[in-house]
Coordinates of C-alpha atoms in Angstrom, one line a residue:
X1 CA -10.2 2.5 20.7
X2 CA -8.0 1.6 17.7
X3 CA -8.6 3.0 14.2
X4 CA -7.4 0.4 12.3
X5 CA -8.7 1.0 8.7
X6 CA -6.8 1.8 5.4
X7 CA -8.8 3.7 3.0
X8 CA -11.2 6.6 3.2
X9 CA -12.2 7.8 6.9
X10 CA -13.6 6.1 9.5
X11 CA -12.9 8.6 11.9
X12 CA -14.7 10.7 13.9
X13 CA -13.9 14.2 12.8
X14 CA -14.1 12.8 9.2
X15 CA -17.3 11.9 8.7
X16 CA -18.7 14.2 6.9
X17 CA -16.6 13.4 3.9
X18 CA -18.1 9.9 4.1
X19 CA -21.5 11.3 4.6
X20 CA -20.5 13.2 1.3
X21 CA -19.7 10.2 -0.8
X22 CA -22.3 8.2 0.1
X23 CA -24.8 10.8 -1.0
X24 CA -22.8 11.5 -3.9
X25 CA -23.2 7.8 -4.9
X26 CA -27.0 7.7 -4.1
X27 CA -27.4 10.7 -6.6
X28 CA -25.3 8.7 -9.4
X29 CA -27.6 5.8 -8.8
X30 CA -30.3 7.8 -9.4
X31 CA -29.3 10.1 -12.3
X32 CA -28.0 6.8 -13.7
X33 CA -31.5 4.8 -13.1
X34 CA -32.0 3.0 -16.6
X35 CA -29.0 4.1 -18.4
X36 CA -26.0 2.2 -19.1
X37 CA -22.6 3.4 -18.5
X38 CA -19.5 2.5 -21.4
X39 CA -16.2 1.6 -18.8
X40 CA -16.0 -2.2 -18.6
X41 CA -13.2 -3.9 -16.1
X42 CA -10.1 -5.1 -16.2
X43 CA -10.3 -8.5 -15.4
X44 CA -7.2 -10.5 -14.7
X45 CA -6.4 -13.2 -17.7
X46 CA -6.1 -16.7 -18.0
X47 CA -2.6 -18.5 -17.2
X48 CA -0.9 -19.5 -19.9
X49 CA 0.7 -23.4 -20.3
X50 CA 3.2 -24.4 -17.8
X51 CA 6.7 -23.5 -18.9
X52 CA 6.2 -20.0 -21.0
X53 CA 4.5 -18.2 -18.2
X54 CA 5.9 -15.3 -16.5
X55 CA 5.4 -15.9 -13.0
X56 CA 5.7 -13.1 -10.2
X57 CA 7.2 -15.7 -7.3
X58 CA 10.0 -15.7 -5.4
X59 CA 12.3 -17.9 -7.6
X60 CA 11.8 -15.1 -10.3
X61 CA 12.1 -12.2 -8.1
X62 CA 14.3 -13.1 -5.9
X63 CA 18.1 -12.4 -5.2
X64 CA 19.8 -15.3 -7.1
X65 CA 23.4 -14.9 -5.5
X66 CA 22.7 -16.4 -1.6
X67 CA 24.0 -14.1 1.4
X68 CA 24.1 -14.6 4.4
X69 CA 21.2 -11.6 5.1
X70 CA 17.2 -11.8 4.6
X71 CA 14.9 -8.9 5.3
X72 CA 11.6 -8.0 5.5
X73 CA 9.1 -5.1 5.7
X74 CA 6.1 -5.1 6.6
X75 CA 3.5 -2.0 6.2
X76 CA 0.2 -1.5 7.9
X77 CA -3.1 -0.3 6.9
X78 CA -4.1 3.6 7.5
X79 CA -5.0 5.5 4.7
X80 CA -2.0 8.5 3.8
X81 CA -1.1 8.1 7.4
X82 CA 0.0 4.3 6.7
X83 CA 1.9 5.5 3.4
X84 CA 3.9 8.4 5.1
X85 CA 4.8 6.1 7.8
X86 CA 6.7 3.3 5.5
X87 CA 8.0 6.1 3.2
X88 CA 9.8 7.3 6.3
X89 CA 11.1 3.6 7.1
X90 CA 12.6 3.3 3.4
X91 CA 14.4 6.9 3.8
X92 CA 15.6 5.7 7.1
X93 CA 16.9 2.1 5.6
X94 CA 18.1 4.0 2.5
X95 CA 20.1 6.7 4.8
X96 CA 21.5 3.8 7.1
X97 CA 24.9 1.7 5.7
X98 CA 26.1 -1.8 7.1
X99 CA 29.0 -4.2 6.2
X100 CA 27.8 -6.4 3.1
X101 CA 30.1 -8.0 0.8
X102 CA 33.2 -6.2 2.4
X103 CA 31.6 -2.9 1.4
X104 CA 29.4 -0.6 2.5
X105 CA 25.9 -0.3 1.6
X106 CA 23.0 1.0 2.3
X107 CA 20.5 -1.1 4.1
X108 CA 17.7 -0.2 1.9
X109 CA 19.5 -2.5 -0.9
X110 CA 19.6 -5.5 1.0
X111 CA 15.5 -5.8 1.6
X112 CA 14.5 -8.6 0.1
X113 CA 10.6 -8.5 0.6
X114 CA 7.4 -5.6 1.3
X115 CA 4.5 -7.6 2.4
X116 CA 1.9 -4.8 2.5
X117 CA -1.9 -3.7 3.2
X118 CA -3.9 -1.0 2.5
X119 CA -2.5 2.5 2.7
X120 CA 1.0 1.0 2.9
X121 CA 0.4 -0.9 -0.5
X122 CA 1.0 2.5 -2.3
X123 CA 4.2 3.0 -0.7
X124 CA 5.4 -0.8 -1.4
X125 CA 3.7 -1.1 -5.1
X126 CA 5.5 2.6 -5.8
X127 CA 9.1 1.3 -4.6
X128 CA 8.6 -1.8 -6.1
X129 CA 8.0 -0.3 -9.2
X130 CA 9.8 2.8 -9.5
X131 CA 12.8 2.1 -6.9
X132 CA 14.8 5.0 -5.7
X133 CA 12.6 7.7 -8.0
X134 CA 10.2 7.5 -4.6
X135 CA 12.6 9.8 -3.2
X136 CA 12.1 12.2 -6.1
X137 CA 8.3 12.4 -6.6
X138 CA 6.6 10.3 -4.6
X139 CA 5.5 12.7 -1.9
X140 CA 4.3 15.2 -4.3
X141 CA 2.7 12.7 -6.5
X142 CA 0.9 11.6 -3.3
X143 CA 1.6 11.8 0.2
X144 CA 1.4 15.6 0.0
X145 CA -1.6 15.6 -2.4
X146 CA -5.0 15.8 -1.7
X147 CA -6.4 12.2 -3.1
X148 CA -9.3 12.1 -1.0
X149 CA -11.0 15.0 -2.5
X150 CA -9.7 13.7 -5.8
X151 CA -11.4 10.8 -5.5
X152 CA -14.9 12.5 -4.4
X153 CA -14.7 14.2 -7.7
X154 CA -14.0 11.7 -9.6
X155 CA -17.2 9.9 -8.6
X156 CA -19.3 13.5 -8.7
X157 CA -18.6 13.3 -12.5
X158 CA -21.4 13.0 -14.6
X159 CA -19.9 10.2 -17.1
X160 CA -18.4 8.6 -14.4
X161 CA -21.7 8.7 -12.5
X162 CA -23.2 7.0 -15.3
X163 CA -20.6 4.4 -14.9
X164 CA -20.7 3.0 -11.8
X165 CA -24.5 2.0 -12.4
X166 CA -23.7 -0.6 -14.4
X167 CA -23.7 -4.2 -13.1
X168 CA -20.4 -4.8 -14.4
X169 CA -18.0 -1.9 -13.2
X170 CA -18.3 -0.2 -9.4
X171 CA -16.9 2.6 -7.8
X172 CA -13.8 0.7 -7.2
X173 CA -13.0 -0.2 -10.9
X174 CA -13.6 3.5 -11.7
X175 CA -10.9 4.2 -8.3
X176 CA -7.9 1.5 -10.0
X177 CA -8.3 2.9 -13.6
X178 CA -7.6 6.2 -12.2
X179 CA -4.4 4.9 -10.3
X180 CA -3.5 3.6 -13.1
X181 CA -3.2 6.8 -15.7
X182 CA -2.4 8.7 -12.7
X183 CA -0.3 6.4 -10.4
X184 CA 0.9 3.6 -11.4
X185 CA 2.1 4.7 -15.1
X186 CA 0.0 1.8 -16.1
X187 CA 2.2 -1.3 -14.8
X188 CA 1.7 -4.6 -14.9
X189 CA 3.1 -7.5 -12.1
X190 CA 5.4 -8.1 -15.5
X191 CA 7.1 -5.1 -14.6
X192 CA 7.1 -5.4 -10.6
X193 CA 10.1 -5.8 -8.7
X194 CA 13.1 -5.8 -11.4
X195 CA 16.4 -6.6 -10.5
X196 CA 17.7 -4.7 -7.3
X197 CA 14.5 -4.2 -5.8
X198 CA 12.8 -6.3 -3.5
X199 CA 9.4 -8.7 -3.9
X200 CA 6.3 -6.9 -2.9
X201 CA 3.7 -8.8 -2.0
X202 CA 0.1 -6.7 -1.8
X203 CA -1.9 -8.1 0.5
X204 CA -6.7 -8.3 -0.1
X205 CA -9.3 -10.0 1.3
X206 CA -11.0 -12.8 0.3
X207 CA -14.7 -12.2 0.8
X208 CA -15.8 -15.8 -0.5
X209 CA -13.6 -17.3 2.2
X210 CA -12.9 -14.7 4.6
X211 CA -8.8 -15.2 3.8
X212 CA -6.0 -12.9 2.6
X213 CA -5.2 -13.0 -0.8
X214 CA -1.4 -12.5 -1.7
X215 CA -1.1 -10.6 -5.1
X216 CA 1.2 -13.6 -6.0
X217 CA 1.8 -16.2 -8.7
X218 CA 1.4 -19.1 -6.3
X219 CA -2.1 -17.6 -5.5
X220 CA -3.4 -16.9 -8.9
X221 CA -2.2 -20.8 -9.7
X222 CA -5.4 -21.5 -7.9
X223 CA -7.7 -19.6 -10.3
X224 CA -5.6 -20.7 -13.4
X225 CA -4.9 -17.0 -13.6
X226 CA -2.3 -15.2 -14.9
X227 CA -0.8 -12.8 -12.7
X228 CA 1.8 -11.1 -14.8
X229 CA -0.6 -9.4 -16.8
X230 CA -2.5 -8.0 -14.0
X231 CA -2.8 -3.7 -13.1
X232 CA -1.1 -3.2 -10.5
X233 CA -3.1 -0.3 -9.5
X234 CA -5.7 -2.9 -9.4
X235 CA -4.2 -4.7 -6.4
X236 CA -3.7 -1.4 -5.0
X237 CA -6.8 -0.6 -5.0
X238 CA -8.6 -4.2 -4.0
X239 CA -5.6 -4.2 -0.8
X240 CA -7.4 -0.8 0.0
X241 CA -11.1 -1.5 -0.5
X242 CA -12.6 -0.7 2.7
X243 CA -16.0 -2.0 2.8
X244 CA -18.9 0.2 2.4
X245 CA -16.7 3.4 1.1
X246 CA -16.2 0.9 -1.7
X247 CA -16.8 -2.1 -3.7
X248 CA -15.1 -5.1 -3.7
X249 CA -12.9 -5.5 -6.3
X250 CA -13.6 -8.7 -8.7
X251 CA -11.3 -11.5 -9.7
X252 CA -12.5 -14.4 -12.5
X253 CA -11.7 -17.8 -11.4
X254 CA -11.0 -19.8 -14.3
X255 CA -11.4 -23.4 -15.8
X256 CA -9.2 -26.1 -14.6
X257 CA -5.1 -26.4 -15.2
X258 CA -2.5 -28.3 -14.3
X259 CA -1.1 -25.2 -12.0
X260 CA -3.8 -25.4 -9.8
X261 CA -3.1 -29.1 -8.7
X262 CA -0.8 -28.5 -5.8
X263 CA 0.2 -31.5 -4.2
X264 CA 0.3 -30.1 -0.4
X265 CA -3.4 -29.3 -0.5
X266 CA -4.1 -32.6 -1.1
X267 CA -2.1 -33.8 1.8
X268 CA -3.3 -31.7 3.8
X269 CA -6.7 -32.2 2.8
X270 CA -6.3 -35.9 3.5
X271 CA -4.6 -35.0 7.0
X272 CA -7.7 -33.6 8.0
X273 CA -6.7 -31.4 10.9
X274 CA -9.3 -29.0 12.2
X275 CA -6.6 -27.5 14.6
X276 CA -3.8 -27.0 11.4
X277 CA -3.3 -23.7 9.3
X278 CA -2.2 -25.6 6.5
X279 CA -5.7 -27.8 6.8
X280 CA -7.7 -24.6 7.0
X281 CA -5.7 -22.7 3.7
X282 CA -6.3 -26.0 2.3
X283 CA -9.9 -26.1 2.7
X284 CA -10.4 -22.3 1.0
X285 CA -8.1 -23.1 -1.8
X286 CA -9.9 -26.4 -2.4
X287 CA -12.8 -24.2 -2.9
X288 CA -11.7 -22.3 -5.8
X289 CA -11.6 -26.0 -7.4
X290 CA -14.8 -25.4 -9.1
X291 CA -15.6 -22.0 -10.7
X292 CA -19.3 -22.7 -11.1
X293 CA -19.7 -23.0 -7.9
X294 CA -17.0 -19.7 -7.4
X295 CA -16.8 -18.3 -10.8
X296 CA -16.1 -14.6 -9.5
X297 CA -14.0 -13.7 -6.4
X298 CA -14.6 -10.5 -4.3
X299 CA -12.0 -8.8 -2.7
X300 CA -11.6 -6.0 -0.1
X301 CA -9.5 -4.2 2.1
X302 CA -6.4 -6.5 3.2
X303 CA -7.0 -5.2 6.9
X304 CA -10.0 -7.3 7.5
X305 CA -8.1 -9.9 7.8
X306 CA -4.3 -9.1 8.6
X307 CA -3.6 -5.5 8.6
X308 CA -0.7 -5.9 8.8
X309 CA 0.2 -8.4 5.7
X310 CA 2.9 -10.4 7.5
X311 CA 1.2 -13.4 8.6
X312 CA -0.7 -13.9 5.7
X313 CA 1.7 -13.8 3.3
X314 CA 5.3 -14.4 4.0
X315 CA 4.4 -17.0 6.6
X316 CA 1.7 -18.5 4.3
X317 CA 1.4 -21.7 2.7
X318 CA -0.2 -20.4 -0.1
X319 CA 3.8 -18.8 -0.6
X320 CA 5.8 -21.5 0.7
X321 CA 4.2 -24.2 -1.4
X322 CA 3.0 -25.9 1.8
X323 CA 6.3 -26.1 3.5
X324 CA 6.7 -22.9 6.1
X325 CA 9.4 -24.7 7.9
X326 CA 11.9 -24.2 5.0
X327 CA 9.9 -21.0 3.4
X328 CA 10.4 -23.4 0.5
X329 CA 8.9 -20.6 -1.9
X330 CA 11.5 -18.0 -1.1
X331 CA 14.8 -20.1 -0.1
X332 CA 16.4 -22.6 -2.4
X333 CA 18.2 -25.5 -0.4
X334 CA 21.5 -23.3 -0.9
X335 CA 20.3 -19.8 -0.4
X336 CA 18.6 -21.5 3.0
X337 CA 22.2 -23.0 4.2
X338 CA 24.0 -19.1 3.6
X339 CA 21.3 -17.3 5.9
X340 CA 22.3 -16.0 9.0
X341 CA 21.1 -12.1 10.3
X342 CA 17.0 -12.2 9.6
X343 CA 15.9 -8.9 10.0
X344 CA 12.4 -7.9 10.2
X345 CA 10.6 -4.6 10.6
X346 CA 6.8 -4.0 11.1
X347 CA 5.5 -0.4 10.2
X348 CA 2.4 -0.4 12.5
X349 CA 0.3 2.7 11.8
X350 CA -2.7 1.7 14.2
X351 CA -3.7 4.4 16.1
X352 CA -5.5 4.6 19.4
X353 CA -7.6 8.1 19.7
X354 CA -10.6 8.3 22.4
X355 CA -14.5 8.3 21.1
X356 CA -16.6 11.6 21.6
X357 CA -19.0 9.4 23.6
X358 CA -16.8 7.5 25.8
X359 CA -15.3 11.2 26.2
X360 CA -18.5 12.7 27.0
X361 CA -19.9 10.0 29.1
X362 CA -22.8 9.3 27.0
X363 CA -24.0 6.2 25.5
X364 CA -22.8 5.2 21.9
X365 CA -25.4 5.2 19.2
X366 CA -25.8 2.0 16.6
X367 CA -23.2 3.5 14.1
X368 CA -20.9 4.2 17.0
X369 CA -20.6 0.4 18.4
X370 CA -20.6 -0.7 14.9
X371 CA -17.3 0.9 14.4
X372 CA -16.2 0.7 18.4
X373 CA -16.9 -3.3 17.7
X374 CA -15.1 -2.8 14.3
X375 CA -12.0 -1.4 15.8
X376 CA -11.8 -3.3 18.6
X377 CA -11.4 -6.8 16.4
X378 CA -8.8 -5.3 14.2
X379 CA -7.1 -4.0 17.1
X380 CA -6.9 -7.7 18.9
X381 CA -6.2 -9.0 15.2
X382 CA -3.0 -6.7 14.8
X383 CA -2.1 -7.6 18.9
X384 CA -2.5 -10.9 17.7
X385 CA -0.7 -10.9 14.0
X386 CA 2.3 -9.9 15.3
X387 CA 2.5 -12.2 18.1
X388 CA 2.4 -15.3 15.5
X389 CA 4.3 -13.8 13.0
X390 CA 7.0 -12.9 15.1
X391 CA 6.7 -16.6 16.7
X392 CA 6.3 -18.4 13.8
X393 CA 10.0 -16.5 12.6
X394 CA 11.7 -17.7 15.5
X395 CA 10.4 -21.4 14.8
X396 CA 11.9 -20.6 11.9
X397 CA 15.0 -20.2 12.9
X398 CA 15.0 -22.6 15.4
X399 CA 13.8 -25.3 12.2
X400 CA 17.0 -23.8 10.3
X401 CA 19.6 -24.1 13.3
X402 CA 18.2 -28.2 14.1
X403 CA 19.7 -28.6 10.4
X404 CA 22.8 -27.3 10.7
X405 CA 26.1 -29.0 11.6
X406 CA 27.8 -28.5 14.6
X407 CA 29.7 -24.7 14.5
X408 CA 28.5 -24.0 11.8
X409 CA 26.7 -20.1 12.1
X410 CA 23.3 -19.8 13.3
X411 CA 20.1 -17.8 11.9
X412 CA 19.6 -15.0 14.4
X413 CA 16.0 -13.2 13.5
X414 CA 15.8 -9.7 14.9
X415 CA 11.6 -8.8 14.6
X416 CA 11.7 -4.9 15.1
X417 CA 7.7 -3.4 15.7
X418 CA 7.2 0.3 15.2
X419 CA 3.7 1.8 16.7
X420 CA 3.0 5.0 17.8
X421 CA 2.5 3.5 21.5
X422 CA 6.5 3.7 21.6
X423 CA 6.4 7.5 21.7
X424 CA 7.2 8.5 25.4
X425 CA 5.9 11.8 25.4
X426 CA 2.3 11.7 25.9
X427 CA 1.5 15.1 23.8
X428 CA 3.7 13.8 21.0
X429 CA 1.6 10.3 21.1
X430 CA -1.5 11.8 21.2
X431 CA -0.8 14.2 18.1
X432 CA -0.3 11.3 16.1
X433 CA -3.0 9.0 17.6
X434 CA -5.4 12.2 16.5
X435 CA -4.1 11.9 12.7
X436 CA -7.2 10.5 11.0
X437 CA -7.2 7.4 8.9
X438 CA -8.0 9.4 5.3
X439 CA -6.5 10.1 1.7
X440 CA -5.1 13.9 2.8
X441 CA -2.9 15.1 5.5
X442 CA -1.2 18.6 5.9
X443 CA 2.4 18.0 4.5
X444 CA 3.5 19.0 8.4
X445 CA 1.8 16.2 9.1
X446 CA 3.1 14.1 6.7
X447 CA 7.1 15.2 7.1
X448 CA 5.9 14.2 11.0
X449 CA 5.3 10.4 10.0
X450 CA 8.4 10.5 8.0
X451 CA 10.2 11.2 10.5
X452 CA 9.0 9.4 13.7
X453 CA 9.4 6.1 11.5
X454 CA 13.2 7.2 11.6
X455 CA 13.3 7.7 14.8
X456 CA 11.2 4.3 16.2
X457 CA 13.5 2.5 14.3
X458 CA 17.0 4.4 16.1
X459 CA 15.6 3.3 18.9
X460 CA 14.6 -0.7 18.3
X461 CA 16.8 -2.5 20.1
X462 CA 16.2 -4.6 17.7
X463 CA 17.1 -2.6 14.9
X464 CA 20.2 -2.1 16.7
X465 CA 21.1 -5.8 17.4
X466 CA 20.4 -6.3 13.8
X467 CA 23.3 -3.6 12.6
X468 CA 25.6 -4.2 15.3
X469 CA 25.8 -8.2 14.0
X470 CA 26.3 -7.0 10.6
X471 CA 28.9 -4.6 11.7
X472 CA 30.9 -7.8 14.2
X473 CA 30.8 -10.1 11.1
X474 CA 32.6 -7.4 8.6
X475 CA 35.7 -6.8 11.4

């Protein structure tokens, strides 16, 4: 029942703009057939020697004054539906003040990390990039614009038709350097989350080992890649690659270097632990080891394997250099020791609308269970993704707390989850379980999203728990 996805539309009463595109892209093949197209791709560069890099991680990107506050965000595949959703979450944090410092401030300023997939990714890479000019332009730049039809014609062009027929530069490439000149202002990961703004983290899939892949430093260490010089439109666009609709995006893995040598995969390696995440992140990084066996990764939509990019990156080993307990990668030993109100907050934009067939009491046709059985996986994936996130949080805390001397203040994590299921009236929740999974919504539609994220998160109790600590510890 779910419609999980976070590019163009899987849904039912969108279909025919897929049907569209896909005959749009056989006729480029065809007009194409023997010619060859002059866009090449952007391929991410070779890390430079230890010391002079500039590394997108958290001990760059980070606050470096400790407080006693750490928050997270967390935003969900689903197309402009996703986007509009976590752009009403940051108007709601920015329009919310708590106690900080013996001042007030607005909540918004005290995020620390967007962990995002798919649709969301725009609204994260956008705020991460741009800060509070979202509020100024990013609706009209493009929740309220039309990108889905933008994007058909972009690939009905004759030049760019020619293109995507080449062996070396797909539909997807052709996508990211539009986000780029359009989007994205053509930013690098060098210019990602300045000072004052929290670390996004952008959130693919790994085809080659069926993992996420983190658009971090501490990942691109295992392809002796340089990050930094990266499009970020390009993650954008590989977080939001749904397969079929489009390619995968391509990643070179390079030669070996001294950054890819990691000492906790080795341990872990050597622990051999079928049953251990670590083992099992372990195992696919060892297999980037040797790029003639993997010289070329592929990556695609970040839903297929956390949609909602909280898991797979903040809890990671890949970011915590191995050692989740103490989230070594984000917390030095000090900042670690001042934390005490852990706030996190999950903009789930799932959505659960009934199939014509299973309405109609007919029998579902092979494209039907295809994306039924689709749907259904992502669906127990997301049920699933927030249960061990929000576990493996309060093992966290429960790590920190064994640590700390007696009276001293203990880590209380708050783990807020937004879905549309929380709506009570059943007319409301059906209106927005019918919004389709797709690049355009009516702007009614989109103010809609803004504002039920507002109100989901007035009424968390955990939300709520969250600001009334803030506000006991300030009087």
């Amino acid at each position: 029942m779910a419609n999980t996805g976070g590019g163009l539309t899987t849904g039912g009463a969108m279909r025919c703009p897929l049907r569209t595109l896909s005959r749009l892209l056989l006729l480029g093949m065809l007009l194409a057939a023997g010619l060859t197209g002059c866009a090449t791709r952007t391929w991410n560069t070779r890390i430079k020697p230890v010391g002079v890099e500039d590394r997108y991680e958290f001990k760059t990107r980070f606050p470096h004054v400790p407080r006693d506050t750490f928050v997270v965000l967390a935003f969900s595949g689903g197309g402009t539906r996703a986007a509009a959703f976590s752009y009403g979450v940051l108007e709601k944090l920015r329009d919310t003040e708590v106690w900080a410092g013996g001042q007030q401030t607005p909540l918004l300023s005290l995020v620390d990390v967007i962990t995002s997939v798919s649709g969301g990714s725009y609204t994260a890479a956008y705020y991460g990039l741009f800060g509070d000019r979202i509020f100024r332009d990013f609706r009209s730049r493009f929740l309220y614009r039309n990108w889905q039809g933008a994007l058909l014609g972009l690939l009905a062009r004759p030049d760019h038709v020619m293109s995507i027929a080449s062996a070396h530069y797909n539909r997807s490439d052709l996508v990211a350097a539009y986000l780029n000149r359009t989007l994205f202002a053509g930013k690098t990961f060098a210019d990602m989350s300045p000072a004052g703004l929290p670390m996004i983290i952008l959130n693919a899939s790994d085809l080659n080992n069926a993992t996420t892949f983190s658009f971090i430093q501490q990942q691109f260490d295992f392809l002796c890649s340089d990050l930094s010089t990266y499009p970020v439109a390009n993650a954008v666009m590989a977080s939001s690659a749904v397969p079929g609709p489009f390619a995968p995006m391509a990643l070179r893995n390079y030669p070996d270097c001294p950054q890819r040598h990691q000492p906790w995969v080795a341990q872990s390696l050597a622990h051999d632990d079928l049953l251990d995440r670590r083992y099992a992140v372990a195992r696919a990084l060892s297999r980037y080891d040797d790029p003639l066996q993997m010289p070329i990764l592929r990556l695609v939509d970040g839903g297929v394997t956390d949609n909602l990019g909280v898991r797979g990156s903040m809890m990671s080993p890949v970011a915590q250099y191995g050692d989740v307990p103490d989230m070594a990668g984000a917390f030095t030993p000090e900042q670690l020791r001042r934390v005490r109100h852990v706030l996190v907050i999950v903009a789930n934009a799932q959505v659960y609308a009934p199939y014509a067939w299973s309405l109609e009491g007919r029998a579902p046709g092979l494209t039907d269970t295809l994306r039924a059985s689709f749907d259904a996986s992502l669906g127990i994936l997301n049920t699933e993704t927030v249960s061990l996130a929000k576990n493996g949080f309060l093992m966290w805390a429960q790590h920190v707390n064994a640590m700390r001397l007696p009276g001293e203040p203990r880590v209380k994590v708050d783990f807020a989850v937004l879905t549309f299921n929380q709506i009570t009236d059943p007319a409301e929740r059906q209106r927005f379980n019918a919004m389709p999974t797709t690049f355009h919504l009516h702007p009614r539609q989109v103010d809609a999203l803004r504002a039920l994220a507002g109100q989901l998160l007035s009424q968390s109790p955990e939300f709520q728990s969250f600001l009334r600590e803030m506000q006991r510890d300030e009087h």
